[in-house]
Structures are given as structure tokens and as C-alpha cells.
XYZ file of N, CA and C in Angstrom:
366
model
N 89.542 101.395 113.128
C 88.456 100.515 113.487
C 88.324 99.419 112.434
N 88.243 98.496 112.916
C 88.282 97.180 111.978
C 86.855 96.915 111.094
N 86.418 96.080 110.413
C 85.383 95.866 109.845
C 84.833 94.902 109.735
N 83.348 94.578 110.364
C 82.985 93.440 110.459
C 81.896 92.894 108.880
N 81.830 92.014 109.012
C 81.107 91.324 108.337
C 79.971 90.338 108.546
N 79.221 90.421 107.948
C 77.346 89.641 108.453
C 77.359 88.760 107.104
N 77.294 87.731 107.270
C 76.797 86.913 106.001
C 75.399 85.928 106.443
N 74.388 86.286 105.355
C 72.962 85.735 105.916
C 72.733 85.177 104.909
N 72.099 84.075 104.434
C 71.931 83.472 103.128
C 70.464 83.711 102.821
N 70.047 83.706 101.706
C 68.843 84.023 101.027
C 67.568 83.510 101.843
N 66.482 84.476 102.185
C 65.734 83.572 102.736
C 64.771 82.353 101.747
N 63.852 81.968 102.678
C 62.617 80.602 101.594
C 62.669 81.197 100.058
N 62.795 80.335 99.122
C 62.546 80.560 97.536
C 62.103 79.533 97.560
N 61.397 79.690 96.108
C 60.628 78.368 95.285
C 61.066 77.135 95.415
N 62.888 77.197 94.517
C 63.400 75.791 94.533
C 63.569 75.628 96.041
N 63.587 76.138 97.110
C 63.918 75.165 98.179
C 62.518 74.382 98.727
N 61.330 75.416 98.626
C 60.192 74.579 98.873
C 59.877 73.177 97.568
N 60.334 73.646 96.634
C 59.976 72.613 95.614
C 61.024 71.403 95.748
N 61.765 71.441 96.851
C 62.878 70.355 96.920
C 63.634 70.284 95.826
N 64.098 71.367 95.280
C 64.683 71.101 93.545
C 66.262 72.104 93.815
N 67.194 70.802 93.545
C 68.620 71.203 93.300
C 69.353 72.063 92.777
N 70.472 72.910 93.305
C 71.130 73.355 92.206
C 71.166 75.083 92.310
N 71.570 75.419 91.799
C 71.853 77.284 91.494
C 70.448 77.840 91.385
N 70.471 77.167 90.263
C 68.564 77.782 89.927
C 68.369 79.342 89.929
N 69.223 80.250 89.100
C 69.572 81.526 89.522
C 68.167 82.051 88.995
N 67.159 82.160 88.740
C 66.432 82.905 88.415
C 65.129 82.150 89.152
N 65.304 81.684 90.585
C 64.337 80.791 91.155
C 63.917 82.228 92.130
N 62.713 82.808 92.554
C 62.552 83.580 93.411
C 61.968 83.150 94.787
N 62.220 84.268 95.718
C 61.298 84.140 96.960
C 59.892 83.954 96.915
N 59.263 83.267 98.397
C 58.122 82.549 97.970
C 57.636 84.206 99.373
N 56.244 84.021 99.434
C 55.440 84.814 100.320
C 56.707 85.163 101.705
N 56.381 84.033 102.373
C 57.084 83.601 103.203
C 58.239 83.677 103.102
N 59.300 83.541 102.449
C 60.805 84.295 101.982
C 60.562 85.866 102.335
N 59.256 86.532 101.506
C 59.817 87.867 101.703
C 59.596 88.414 102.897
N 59.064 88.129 103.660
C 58.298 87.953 105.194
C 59.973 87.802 106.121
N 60.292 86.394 106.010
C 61.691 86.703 106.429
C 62.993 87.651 106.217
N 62.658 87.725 105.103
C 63.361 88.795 104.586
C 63.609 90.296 104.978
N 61.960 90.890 105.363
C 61.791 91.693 106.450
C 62.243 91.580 107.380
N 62.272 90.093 108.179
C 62.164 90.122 109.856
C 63.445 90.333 109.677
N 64.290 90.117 108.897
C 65.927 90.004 109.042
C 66.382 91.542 109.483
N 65.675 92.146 108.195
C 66.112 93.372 108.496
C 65.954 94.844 109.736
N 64.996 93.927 110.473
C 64.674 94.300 111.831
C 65.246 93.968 112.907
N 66.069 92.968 112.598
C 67.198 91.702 113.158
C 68.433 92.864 113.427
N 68.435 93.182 111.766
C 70.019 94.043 111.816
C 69.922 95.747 112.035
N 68.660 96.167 112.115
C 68.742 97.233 112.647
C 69.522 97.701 113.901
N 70.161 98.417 113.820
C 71.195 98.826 114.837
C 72.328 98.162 114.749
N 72.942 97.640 113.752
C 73.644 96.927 113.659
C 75.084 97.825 112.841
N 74.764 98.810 112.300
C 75.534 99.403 111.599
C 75.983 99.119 110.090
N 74.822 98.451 109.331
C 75.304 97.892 108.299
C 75.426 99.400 107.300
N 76.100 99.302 106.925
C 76.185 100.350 105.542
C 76.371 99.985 104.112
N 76.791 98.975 103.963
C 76.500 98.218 102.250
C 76.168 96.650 102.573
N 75.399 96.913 101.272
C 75.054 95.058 100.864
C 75.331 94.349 100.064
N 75.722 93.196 99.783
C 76.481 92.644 98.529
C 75.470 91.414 98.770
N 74.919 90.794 97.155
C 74.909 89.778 97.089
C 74.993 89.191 95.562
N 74.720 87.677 95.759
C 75.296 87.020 94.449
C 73.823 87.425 93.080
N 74.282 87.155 91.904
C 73.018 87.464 91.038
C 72.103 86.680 91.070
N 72.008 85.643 91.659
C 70.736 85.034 91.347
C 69.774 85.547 92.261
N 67.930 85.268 91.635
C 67.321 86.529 91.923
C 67.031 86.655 93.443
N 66.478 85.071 93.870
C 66.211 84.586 95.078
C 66.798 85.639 96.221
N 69.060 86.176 96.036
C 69.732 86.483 96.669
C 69.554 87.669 96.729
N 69.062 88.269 95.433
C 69.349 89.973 95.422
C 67.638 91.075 95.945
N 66.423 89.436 95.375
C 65.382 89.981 96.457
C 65.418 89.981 98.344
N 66.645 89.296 98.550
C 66.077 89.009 100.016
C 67.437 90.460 100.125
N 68.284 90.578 99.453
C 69.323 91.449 99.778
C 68.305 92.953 99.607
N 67.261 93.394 98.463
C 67.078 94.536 98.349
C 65.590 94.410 99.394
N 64.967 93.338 99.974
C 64.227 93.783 100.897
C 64.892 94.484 102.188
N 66.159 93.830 102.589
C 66.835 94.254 103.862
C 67.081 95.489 103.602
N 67.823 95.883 101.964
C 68.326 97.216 102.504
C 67.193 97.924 102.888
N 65.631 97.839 101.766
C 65.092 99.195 102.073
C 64.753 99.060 103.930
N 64.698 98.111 103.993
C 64.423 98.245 106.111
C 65.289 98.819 106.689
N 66.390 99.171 106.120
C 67.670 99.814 107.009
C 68.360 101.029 106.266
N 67.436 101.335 105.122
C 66.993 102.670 104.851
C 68.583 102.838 104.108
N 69.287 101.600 103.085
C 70.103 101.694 102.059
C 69.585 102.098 100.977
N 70.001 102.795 100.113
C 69.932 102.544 98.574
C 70.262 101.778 97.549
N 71.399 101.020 98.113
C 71.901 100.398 96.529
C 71.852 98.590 97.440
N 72.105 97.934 96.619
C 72.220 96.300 96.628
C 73.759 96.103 95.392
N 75.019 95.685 96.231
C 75.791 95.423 95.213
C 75.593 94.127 94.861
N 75.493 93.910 93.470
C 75.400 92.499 93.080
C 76.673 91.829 92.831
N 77.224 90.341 93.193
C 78.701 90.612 92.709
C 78.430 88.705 92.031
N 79.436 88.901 90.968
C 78.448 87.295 90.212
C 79.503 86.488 90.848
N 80.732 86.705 91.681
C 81.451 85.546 92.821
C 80.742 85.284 93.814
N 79.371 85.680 93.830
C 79.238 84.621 95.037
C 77.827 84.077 94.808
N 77.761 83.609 93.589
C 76.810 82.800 92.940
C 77.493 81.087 93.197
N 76.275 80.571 93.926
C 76.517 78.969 94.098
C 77.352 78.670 93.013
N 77.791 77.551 93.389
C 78.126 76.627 92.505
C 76.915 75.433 92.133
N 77.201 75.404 90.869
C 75.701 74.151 90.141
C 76.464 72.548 90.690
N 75.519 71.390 90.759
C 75.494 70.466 91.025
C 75.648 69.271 89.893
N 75.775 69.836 88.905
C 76.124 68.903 87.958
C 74.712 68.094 87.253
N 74.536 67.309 87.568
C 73.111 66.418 86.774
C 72.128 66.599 87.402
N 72.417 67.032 89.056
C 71.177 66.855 89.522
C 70.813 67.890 89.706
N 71.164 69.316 88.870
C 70.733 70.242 88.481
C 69.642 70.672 87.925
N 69.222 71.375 88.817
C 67.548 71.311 88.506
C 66.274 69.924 88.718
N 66.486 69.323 89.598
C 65.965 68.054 89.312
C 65.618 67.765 91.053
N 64.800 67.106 91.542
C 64.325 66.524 93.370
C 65.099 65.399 93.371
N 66.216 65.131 92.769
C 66.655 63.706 92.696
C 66.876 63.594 94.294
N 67.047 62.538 95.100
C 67.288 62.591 96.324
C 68.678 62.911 97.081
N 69.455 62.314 95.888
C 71.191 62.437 95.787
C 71.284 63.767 95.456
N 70.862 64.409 95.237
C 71.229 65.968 95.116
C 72.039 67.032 96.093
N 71.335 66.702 97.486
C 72.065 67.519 98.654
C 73.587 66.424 98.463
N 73.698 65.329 98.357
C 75.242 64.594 98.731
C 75.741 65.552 97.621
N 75.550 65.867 96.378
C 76.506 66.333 95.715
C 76.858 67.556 96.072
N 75.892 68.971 96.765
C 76.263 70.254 97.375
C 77.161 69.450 98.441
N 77.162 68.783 99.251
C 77.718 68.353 100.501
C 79.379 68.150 99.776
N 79.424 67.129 98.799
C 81.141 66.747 98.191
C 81.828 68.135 97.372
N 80.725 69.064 96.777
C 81.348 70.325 96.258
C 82.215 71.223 97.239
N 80.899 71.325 98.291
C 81.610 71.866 99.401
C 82.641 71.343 100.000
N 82.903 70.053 100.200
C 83.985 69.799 100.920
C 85.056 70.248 100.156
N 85.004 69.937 98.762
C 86.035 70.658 97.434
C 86.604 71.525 97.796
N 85.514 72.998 97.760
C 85.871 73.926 98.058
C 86.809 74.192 99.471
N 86.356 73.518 100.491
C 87.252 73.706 101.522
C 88.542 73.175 101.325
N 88.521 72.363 100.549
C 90.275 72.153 100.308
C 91.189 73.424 99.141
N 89.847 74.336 98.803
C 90.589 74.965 98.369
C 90.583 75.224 96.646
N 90.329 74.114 96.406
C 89.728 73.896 94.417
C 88.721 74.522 93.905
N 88.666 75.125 92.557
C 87.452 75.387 92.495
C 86.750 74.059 92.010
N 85.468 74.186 91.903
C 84.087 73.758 91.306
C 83.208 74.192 90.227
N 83.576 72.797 89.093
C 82.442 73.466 88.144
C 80.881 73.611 88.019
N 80.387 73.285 87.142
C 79.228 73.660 86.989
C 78.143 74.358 86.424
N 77.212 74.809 86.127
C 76.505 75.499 85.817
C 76.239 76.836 86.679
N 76.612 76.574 88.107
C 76.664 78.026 89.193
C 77.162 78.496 88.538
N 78.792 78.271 88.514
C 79.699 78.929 87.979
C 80.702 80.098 88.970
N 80.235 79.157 90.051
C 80.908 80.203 91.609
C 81.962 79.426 91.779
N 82.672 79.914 92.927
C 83.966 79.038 93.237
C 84.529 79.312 94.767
């Protein structure tokens, strides 16, 4: 039997309501993040998940350890590869140019290169 895979990205955190760029690994979920965070895991009930992996920053590993306890896991693997990649200057900052630079990293990455940064993902 083959093995599937679910990839869900972090729900609402601070820096995304605060419009503020970048990795921001120690930025957490807001009310409302952990709220989704729940509904998710009511989402994947019946779904057959049996482990969870996510990246270290905290935002990822609260929305990862709300799901498990809804689906009645114990552990949250943390793994530090799949921590964003940082944005360079406009790191940490509402500059407006900020999303163009996630937008040109990413295209990076799809060709295959890594990306530096302060993330430090690739």
C-alpha cells in the first residue's frame, strides 16, 4: 500500500496579521489561528493520519501539535528542513516589496537552487 501525504500550512499567526515579512520563527498563532487549527483537525479526522511533521518555527509546530491532539497523536516531529526560507532585508519589516521577494525565492527554488537567508530552508 502506497503512502499518501497531506501538506497544510500553518494556520493565522501574528506576523501574517501584522503584515510583517519573512520566517519570523518564533512568531505565534493568533486566537483565531488556534481555532483553525482545531477545525483542521476535524477536517482530517478519518483520514488516517498517523504522524506529523513540521518545520521549527513556533507558529508551525503550534498549529501541528493542536491537530495532533484532535486526532488523538502523541508526538509532533519537528524537522528544521522545512523551515521557510528568510527574505533577505525585508525581513521582518511591512515593507510592501516583501511578498515580490517570497514570490522570486520561490521561483528559485523551483528551478531547483537553494536560497539563502535567515530561514535557512531550502
Amino acid at each position: 500500500m502506497g503512502v499518501r501525504v497531506l501538506c497544510l500550512r500553518h494556520a493565522e499567526s501574528e506576523n501574517v496579521v501584522a503584515q510583517v515579512a519573512g520566517a519570523l520563527p518564533l512568531a505565534e498563532l493568533t486566537p483565531r489561528g488556534r481555532v483553525q487549527a482545531a477545525e483542521a483537525a476535524e477536517l482530517l479526522l478519518g483520514e488516517g493520519v498517523t504522524r506529523i511533521y513540521a518545520s521549527t518555527a513556533v507558529r508551525a509546530r503550534q498549529t501541528a501539535e493542536i491537530i495532533a491532539r484532535g486526532l488523538g497523536l502523541r508526538e509532533v516531529v519537528a524537522l528544521r528542513g522545512l523551515v521557510e526560507f528568510g527574505v533577505g532585508r525585508f525581513e521582518g519589516t511591512a515593507d510592501p516589496d516583501g511578498p515580490g521577494a517570497y514570490l522570486r525565492g520561490a521561483a528559485v527554488l523551483g528551478r531547483g537552487r537553494a536560497v539563502g537567508g535567515s530561514g535557512g530552508g531550502r
